[in-house]
CSV table of C-alpha atoms and ligand atoms in Angstrom, one decimal:
chain,number,residue,atom,x,y,z
A,376,UNK,CA,-12.0,4.5,-3.8
A,377,UNK,CA,-11.7,1.6,-1.3
A,378,UNK,CA,-14.3,-0.5,0.5
A,379,UNK,CA,-13.7,-0.5,4.4
A,380,UNK,CA,-13.3,-3.7,4.7
A,381,UNK,CA,-14.6,-4.6,8.3
A,382,UNK,CA,-14.8,-7.8,7.5
A,383,UNK,CA,-13.0,-10.2,5.2
A,384,UNK,CA,-14.5,-13.7,4.4
A,385,UNK,CA,-15.6,-14.0,0.1
A,386,UNK,CA,-14.5,-12.0,-2.6
A,387,UNK,CA,-17.0,-9.9,-2.1
A,388,UNK,CA,-15.5,-8.2,0.4
A,389,UNK,CA,-12.8,-6.4,-2.6
A,390,UNK,CA,-14.4,-4.3,-5.1
A,391,UNK,CA,-12.0,-3.9,-7.5
A,392,UNK,CA,-9.7,-7.8,-7.4
A,393,UNK,CA,-7.0,-5.5,-9.7
A,394,UNK,CA,-6.6,-3.4,-7.2
A,395,UNK,CA,-6.8,-5.4,-4.6
A,396,UNK,CA,-3.7,-6.9,-6.1
A,397,UNK,CA,-1.4,-4.2,-7.8
A,398,UNK,CA,-1.8,-3.5,-4.1
A,399,UNK,CA,-0.2,-6.7,-2.9
A,400,UNK,CA,1.7,-6.9,-5.2
A,401,UNK,CA,3.0,-3.3,-4.3
A,402,UNK,CA,3.2,-5.2,-0.5
A,403,UNK,CA,4.7,-7.9,-1.5
A,404,UNK,CA,8.6,-5.3,-2.5
A,405,UNK,CA,7.9,-3.2,0.1
A,406,UNK,CA,7.0,-5.9,2.7
A,407,UNK,CA,7.8,-3.5,5.7
A,408,UNK,CA,6.5,0.5,4.4
A,409,UNK,CA,3.8,-0.1,6.9
A,410,UNK,CA,4.7,-1.7,9.5
A,411,UNK,CA,3.8,1.5,12.9
A,412,UNK,CA,0.7,0.5,11.0
A,413,UNK,CA,-0.4,-1.8,13.6
A,414,UNK,CA,1.4,-0.7,16.4
A,415,UNK,CA,0.0,-1.0,19.7
A,416,UNK,CA,-2.6,-3.2,18.3
A,417,UNK,CA,-3.0,-6.5,18.2
A,418,UNK,CA,-4.9,-10.4,16.6
A,419,UNK,CA,-5.9,-12.7,17.9
A,420,UNK,CA,-5.3,-15.5,15.8
A,421,UNK,CA,-8.4,-18.4,16.7
A,422,UNK,CA,-8.4,-22.3,16.1
A,423,UNK,CA,-10.8,-25.3,15.9
A,424,UNK,CA,-9.3,-27.0,12.9
A,425,UNK,CA,-4.8,-27.1,13.2
A,426,UNK,CA,-2.8,-25.0,10.1
A,427,UNK,CA,0.3,-24.6,8.9
A,428,UNK,CA,0.8,-22.2,6.4
A,429,UNK,CA,-2.0,-20.0,7.6
A,430,UNK,CA,-1.3,-20.0,11.0
A,431,UNK,CA,2.7,-19.2,9.9
A,432,UNK,CA,1.9,-16.9,7.5
A,433,UNK,CA,-1.0,-15.1,9.0
A,434,UNK,CA,1.0,-14.2,11.9
A,435,UNK,CA,4.1,-13.6,9.9
A,436,UNK,CA,1.0,-11.4,8.1
A,437,UNK,CA,0.8,-9.2,10.6
A,438,UNK,CA,4.2,-9.0,12.0
A,439,UNK,CA,5.3,-7.2,9.3
A,440,UNK,CA,2.5,-4.0,9.8
A,441,UNK,CA,3.9,-4.0,13.5
A,442,UNK,CA,0.9,-6.2,14.9
A,443,UNK,CA,1.2,-7.7,18.6
A,444,UNK,CA,-0.4,-11.5,17.4
A,445,UNK,CA,-1.3,-13.9,20.7
A,446,UNK,CA,-2.4,-17.4,18.6
A,447,UNK,CA,-4.7,-19.3,20.7
A,448,UNK,CA,-5.7,-23.2,19.4
A,449,UNK,CA,-8.9,-24.1,20.5
A,450,UNK,CA,-8.6,-27.7,20.8
A,451,UNK,CA,-5.1,-27.9,22.7
A,452,UNK,CA,-4.8,-25.3,26.0
A,453,UNK,CA,-9.0,-23.7,25.5
A,454,UNK,CA,-11.6,-24.5,27.3
A,455,UNK,CA,-14.2,-27.4,25.6
A,456,UNK,CA,-16.0,-25.1,23.5
A,457,UNK,CA,-20.4,-25.1,23.4
A,458,UNK,CA,-21.6,-23.8,20.3
A,459,UNK,CA,-25.5,-24.5,20.3
A,460,UNK,CA,-28.0,-21.9,22.3
A,461,UNK,CA,-30.0,-24.5,24.2
A,462,UNK,CA,-28.0,-27.2,25.1
A,463,UNK,CA,-28.3,-28.1,29.0
A,464,UNK,CA,-24.2,-28.0,29.8
A,465,UNK,CA,-24.2,-30.8,31.5
A,466,UNK,CA,-21.4,-32.8,29.2
A,467,UNK,CA,-17.7,-32.3,28.8
A,468,UNK,CA,-17.8,-28.9,27.3
A,469,UNK,CA,-17.1,-26.0,29.5
A,470,UNK,CA,-18.1,-23.3,28.3
A,471,UNK,CA,-20.0,-21.8,25.5
A,472,UNK,CA,-18.7,-19.9,21.9
A,473,UNK,CA,-21.1,-16.5,22.9
A,474,UNK,CA,-19.3,-16.0,26.0
A,475,UNK,CA,-16.1,-16.8,24.9
A,476,UNK,CA,-16.3,-14.7,21.9
A,477,UNK,CA,-17.0,-12.1,22.9
A,478,UNK,CA,-14.4,-12.0,26.4
A,479,UNK,CA,-10.8,-13.1,22.7
A,480,UNK,CA,-12.7,-9.9,21.1
A,481,UNK,CA,-12.4,-7.8,24.5
A,482,UNK,CA,-7.7,-8.6,23.4
A,483,UNK,CA,-7.4,-7.8,20.7
A,484,UNK,CA,-8.0,-4.9,17.2
A,485,UNK,CA,-8.9,-7.9,14.5
A,486,UNK,CA,-9.6,-12.0,15.0
A,487,UNK,CA,-8.5,-14.7,12.4
A,488,UNK,CA,-10.8,-17.7,12.5
A,489,UNK,CA,-9.9,-21.1,11.3
A,490,UNK,CA,-13.4,-23.5,11.9
A,491,UNK,CA,-14.3,-26.4,8.8
A,492,UNK,CA,-17.0,-28.0,7.8
A,493,UNK,CA,-18.5,-30.3,10.5
A,494,UNK,CA,-19.9,-32.5,8.0
A,495,UNK,CA,-23.0,-33.0,10.7
A,496,UNK,CA,-25.5,-31.3,9.1
A,497,UNK,CA,-25.2,-29.2,5.0
A,498,UNK,CA,-27.4,-26.7,6.5
A,499,UNK,CA,-24.9,-26.2,9.4
A,500,UNK,CA,-22.1,-26.1,7.4
A,501,UNK,CA,-22.7,-23.5,4.3
A,502,UNK,CA,-25.0,-21.3,6.6
A,503,UNK,CA,-21.4,-20.7,8.5
A,504,UNK,CA,-22.3,-20.6,11.0
A,505,UNK,CA,-19.4,-19.9,13.2
A,506,UNK,CA,-17.8,-17.6,11.5
A,507,UNK,CA,-21.1,-15.9,12.1
A,508,UNK,CA,-21.0,-16.0,15.8
A,509,UNK,CA,-18.1,-14.1,15.2
A,510,UNK,CA,-19.5,-11.4,13.3
A,511,UNK,CA,-21.7,-11.3,15.5
A,512,UNK,CA,-20.0,-11.4,18.4
A,513,UNK,CA,-16.8,-10.4,18.8
A,514,UNK,CA,-17.6,-6.5,18.7
A,515,UNK,CA,-14.2,-6.6,16.2
A,516,UNK,CA,-13.5,-7.5,12.4
A,517,UNK,CA,-13.1,-11.0,11.2
A,518,UNK,CA,-10.5,-12.8,8.6
A,519,UNK,CA,-11.9,-15.8,7.8
A,520,UNK,CA,-8.5,-18.0,7.7
A,521,UNK,CA,-10.6,-20.8,5.9
A,522,UNK,CA,-14.4,-21.4,7.1
A,523,UNK,CA,-17.0,-24.3,6.3
A,524,UNK,CA,-17.1,-22.8,2.5
A,525,UNK,CA,-14.2,-21.0,1.8
A,526,UNK,CA,-11.2,-20.7,1.7
A,527,UNK,CA,-10.6,-16.6,0.6
A,528,UNK,CA,-7.4,-15.6,2.2
A,529,UNK,CA,-5.7,-19.1,0.1
A,530,UNK,CA,-7.9,-18.0,-3.7
A,531,UNK,CA,-6.0,-14.3,-2.8
A,532,UNK,CA,-2.4,-15.9,-2.2
A,533,UNK,CA,-4.1,-18.5,-6.3
A,534,UNK,CA,-5.4,-15.2,-8.1
A,535,UNK,CA,-1.6,-13.1,-7.2
A,536,UNK,CA,-0.2,-16.3,-8.1
A,537,UNK,CA,-1.5,-16.7,-11.8
A,538,UNK,CA,-1.1,-12.5,-12.1
A,539,UNK,CA,1.9,-13.0,-11.4
A,540,UNK,CA,2.3,-16.3,-14.0
A,541,UNK,CA,0.3,-15.9,-16.5
A,542,UNK,CA,1.0,-15.5,-20.2
A,543,UNK,CA,-2.2,-14.5,-22.0
A,544,UNK,CA,-4.1,-11.8,-20.6
A,545,UNK,CA,-6.7,-13.7,-20.0
A,546,UNK,CA,-5.1,-17.9,-19.0
A,547,UNK,CA,-7.4,-20.7,-18.6
A,548,UNK,CA,-7.5,-22.6,-16.0
A,549,UNK,CA,-8.9,-25.2,-14.8
A,550,UNK,CA,-9.6,-27.3,-11.4
A,551,UNK,CA,-9.5,-30.9,-11.5
A,552,UNK,CA,-10.7,-32.9,-8.7
A,553,UNK,CA,-8.2,-34.9,-7.3
A,554,UNK,CA,-9.2,-38.5,-5.5
A,555,UNK,CA,-7.8,-38.2,-0.4
A,556,UNK,CA,-8.4,-41.2,0.9
A,557,UNK,CA,-10.0,-38.8,4.1
A,558,UNK,CA,-13.1,-36.8,2.5
A,559,UNK,CA,-11.9,-32.7,2.8
A,560,UNK,CA,-14.5,-29.8,3.0
A,561,UNK,CA,-15.2,-27.9,-0.2
A,562,UNK,CA,-14.3,-24.9,0.9
A,563,UNK,CA,-11.3,-24.5,-0.9
A,564,UNK,CA,-12.7,-25.3,-4.7
A,565,UNK,CA,-15.6,-22.8,-3.6
A,566,UNK,CA,-13.5,-20.1,-3.0
A,567,UNK,CA,-11.5,-21.0,-5.6
A,568,UNK,CA,-13.9,-21.1,-7.6
A,569,UNK,CA,-15.9,-18.0,-6.8
A,570,UNK,CA,-12.2,-15.4,-7.4
A,571,UNK,CA,-11.5,-16.9,-10.4
A,572,UNK,CA,-15.2,-16.1,-11.9
A,573,UNK,CA,-14.6,-13.2,-10.2
A,574,UNK,CA,-12.6,-12.4,-13.4
A,575,UNK,CA,-12.5,-12.1,-17.2
A,576,UNK,CA,-10.6,-16.0,-16.7
A,577,UNK,CA,-11.0,-19.6,-19.1
A,578,UNK,CA,-12.4,-21.4,-16.2
A,579,UNK,CA,-12.9,-25.1,-16.6
A,580,UNK,CA,-13.8,-27.0,-13.1
A,581,UNK,CA,-12.9,-31.0,-14.0
A,582,UNK,CA,-14.5,-34.0,-11.5
A,583,UNK,CA,-16.0,-37.3,-11.7
A,584,UNK,CA,-19.6,-38.3,-11.7
A,585,UNK,CA,-21.4,-36.9,-8.3
A,586,UNK,CA,-18.7,-34.4,-7.0
A,587,UNK,CA,-21.1,-31.6,-8.2
A,588,UNK,CA,-20.1,-28.3,-5.8
A,589,UNK,CA,-22.7,-25.9,-4.8
A,590,UNK,CA,-24.8,-24.3,-8.4
A,591,UNK,CA,-23.6,-20.5,-6.7
A,592,UNK,CA,-19.8,-21.2,-6.9
A,593,UNK,CA,-20.2,-23.1,-10.2
A,594,UNK,CA,-21.2,-19.9,-11.5
A,595,UNK,CA,-20.6,-19.0,-14.7
A,596,UNK,CA,-17.2,-21.9,-14.9
A,597,UNK,CA,-17.7,-24.8,-17.5
A,598,UNK,CA,-17.4,-28.0,-16.2
A,599,UNK,CA,-16.2,-30.2,-18.4
A,600,UNK,CA,-16.8,-34.1,-17.2
A,601,UNK,CA,-13.8,-35.5,-19.4
A,602,UNK,CA,-10.6,-34.6,-17.2
A,603,UNK,CA,-8.1,-35.2,-19.9
A,604,UNK,CA,-10.4,-33.2,-22.6
A,605,UNK,CA,-10.2,-29.6,-19.5
A,606,UNK,CA,-6.0,-30.2,-19.6
A,607,UNK,CA,-6.6,-29.4,-23.1
A,608,UNK,CA,-4.7,-26.6,-23.4
A,609,UNK,CA,-4.8,-25.3,-20.3
A,610,UNK,CA,-2.4,-23.0,-18.6
A,611,UNK,CA,-2.9,-23.6,-15.2
A,612,UNK,CA,-3.3,-26.5,-13.3
A,613,UNK,CA,-5.7,-26.4,-9.5
A,614,UNK,CA,-5.7,-29.5,-8.1
A,615,UNK,CA,-7.8,-30.0,-4.8
A,616,UNK,CA,-9.7,-33.4,-3.6
A,617,UNK,CA,-13.6,-32.3,-1.6
A,618,UNK,CA,-16.0,-34.9,-0.6
A,619,UNK,CA,-19.6,-34.9,-2.4
A,620,UNK,CA,-21.7,-31.8,-1.9
A,621,UNK,CA,-25.1,-32.8,-3.0
A,622,UNK,CA,-28.0,-34.0,-0.6
A,623,UNK,CA,-27.3,-36.7,1.2
A,624,UNK,CA,-23.8,-37.8,-0.2
A,625,UNK,CA,-22.4,-33.9,1.5
A,626,UNK,CA,-19.4,-34.9,2.7
A,627,UNK,CA,-18.8,-38.9,2.4
A,628,UNK,CA,-16.5,-39.9,-0.5
A,629,UNK,CA,-18.0,-41.2,-3.3
A,630,UNK,CA,-14.9,-41.9,-5.3
A,631,UNK,CA,-10.7,-42.7,-4.9
A,632,UNK,CA,-10.5,-43.4,-8.4
A,633,UNK,CA,-6.1,-42.9,-9.1
A,634,UNK,CA,-7.1,-42.6,-12.6
A,635,UNK,CA,-7.9,-38.8,-11.6
A,636,UNK,CA,-4.8,-38.4,-9.9
A,637,UNK,CA,-2.4,-35.2,-11.6
A,638,UNK,CA,1.4,-36.8,-13.5
A,639,UNK,CA,3.2,-35.8,-16.8
A,640,UNK,CA,1.3,-37.4,-19.3
A,641,UNK,CA,-2.6,-35.9,-18.5
A,642,UNK,CA,-0.5,-32.3,-17.7
A,643,UNK,CA,1.5,-33.2,-21.5
A,644,UNK,CA,-2.1,-32.3,-22.7
A,645,UNK,CA,-1.6,-28.6,-21.2
A,646,UNK,CA,-0.3,-25.6,-23.0
A,647,UNK,CA,2.3,-26.7,-20.6
A,648,UNK,CA,1.0,-25.3,-17.5
A,649,UNK,CA,1.9,-24.9,-14.6
A,650,UNK,CA,0.7,-27.1,-11.4
A,651,UNK,CA,-1.6,-25.3,-7.8
A,652,UNK,CA,-2.2,-27.0,-5.6
A,653,UNK,CA,-3.4,-25.7,-1.6
A,654,UNK,CA,-0.8,-27.9,0.5
A,655,UNK,CA,-0.8,-30.3,1.8
A,656,UNK,CA,-0.7,-32.5,-0.7
A,657,UNK,CA,-1.5,-36.5,-0.5
A,658,UNK,CA,1.7,-36.9,-3.3
A,659,UNK,CA,0.6,-39.7,-5.2
A,660,UNK,CA,-3.1,-39.5,-4.3
A,661,UNK,CA,-3.5,-36.0,-6.2
A,662,UNK,CA,-0.8,-35.1,-7.4
A,663,UNK,CA,2.7,-37.8,-8.7
A,664,UNK,CA,5.9,-36.9,-7.6
A,665,UNK,CA,7.2,-35.8,-11.4
A,666,UNK,CA,4.6,-33.3,-11.2
A,667,UNK,CA,5.4,-31.6,-8.0
A,668,UNK,CA,8.9,-31.8,-8.6
A,669,UNK,CA,8.9,-30.4,-11.9
A,670,UNK,CA,9.7,-27.1,-13.2
A,671,UNK,CA,6.3,-26.4,-13.6
A,672,UNK,CA,4.2,-26.5,-10.6
A,673,UNK,CA,4.6,-23.1,-8.5
A,674,UNK,CA,2.9,-24.8,-5.3
A,675,UNK,CA,5.5,-23.1,-3.2
A,676,UNK,CA,4.8,-19.7,-4.5
A,677,UNK,CA,1.0,-19.9,-4.0
A,678,UNK,CA,2.0,-21.5,-0.4
A,679,UNK,CA,4.6,-18.3,-0.2
A,680,UNK,CA,2.1,-15.7,-1.5
A,681,UNK,CA,-0.5,-15.8,1.8
A,682,UNK,CA,1.8,-14.0,3.7
A,683,UNK,CA,1.7,-11.4,0.5
A,684,UNK,CA,-2.9,-11.9,0.4
A,685,UNK,CA,-2.6,-12.1,4.7
A,686,UNK,CA,-0.8,-8.7,4.8
A,687,UNK,CA,-2.9,-7.0,2.3
A,688,UNK,CA,-5.9,-7.5,3.9
A,689,UNK,CA,-4.9,-7.0,7.4
A,690,UNK,CA,-3.5,-3.4,6.0
A,691,UNK,CA,-7.0,-2.4,4.7
A,692,UNK,CA,-8.1,-3.7,8.0
A,693,UNK,CA,-5.9,-1.5,9.6
A,694,UNK,CA,-6.1,1.5,7.5
A,695,UNK,CA,-9.8,1.6,8.6
A,696,UNK,CA,-9.8,1.9,12.4
B,1638,LIG,N1,-3.4,-23.9,2.3
B,1638,LIG,C1,-3.0,-23.9,3.6
B,1638,LIG,O1,-4.6,-23.2,4.4
B,1638,LIG,O2,-2.8,-24.9,4.5
B,1638,LIG,P1,-2.5,-24.8,6.3
B,1638,LIG,O3,-3.8,-25.6,6.5
B,1638,LIG,O4,-1.2,-25.7,6.5
B,1638,LIG,O5,-3.3,-23.4,6.9
């Protein structure tokens, strides 16, 4: 029996990954087979941060299920929101999130929320303060469209993509850090690690010293500081930048070393691995033009599977209503 999906924020919200992937493949084959499931239901997508893929794929997924969709960009047209209790609101914030969230909940049946790490405090980010306020106060099922610590719709799409392309039952999957000019959150690598650790793949994480992810996300993964060694025999290379997690370095850039850029010479060490990245990607920082344009690059298919992961999740929520 399927677990009733109240919220979707992490891998634990999907009880049986294999069944979920099978269901996702069915959804992909027949995207309009459930086009009346969401009739007269409304999906509200709330963005505190920018997006291309998540914005479009989640709308498309909800529309495939027959839902109405509303999109709200908090920073473009909405009132500026205060998020802390106890603040005297005599500044530029017009509305408190504790009124805004239940109001938003009253206009829809499911809410998607995107709210990145702010890097002001690791505790605030890792407590998922914004996402949890939506879960607590909206009164509606909440889908994380990337929160401070995880990006589960992306990870689910990544898993579907690997399952579609793998040539062995237990592929070697390598998550590699790569350089970037700006400090990025750990949400994508955390989440990818969490989902890979829920499979029986041979999963390796490689990064420069100082870029260790939180232990609860590293889990049973092998950590290899030598990127070339990690690439040897890999079936999938998943590149991503992230900023430091540890202690006082939290949210900081420790290196922009382009020796970590994924290039053809390093890909030659692999078992003709597929190249993956969640996008958007900085070419010739994270990955060279040659690699991302090569036949082994599956980044576009991976992005296309964002519709499939979102539709599978929203379908499960609608079925539970
Ligand atoms: N991968 C991903 O979430 O892309 P966007 O930030 O464009 O939504």
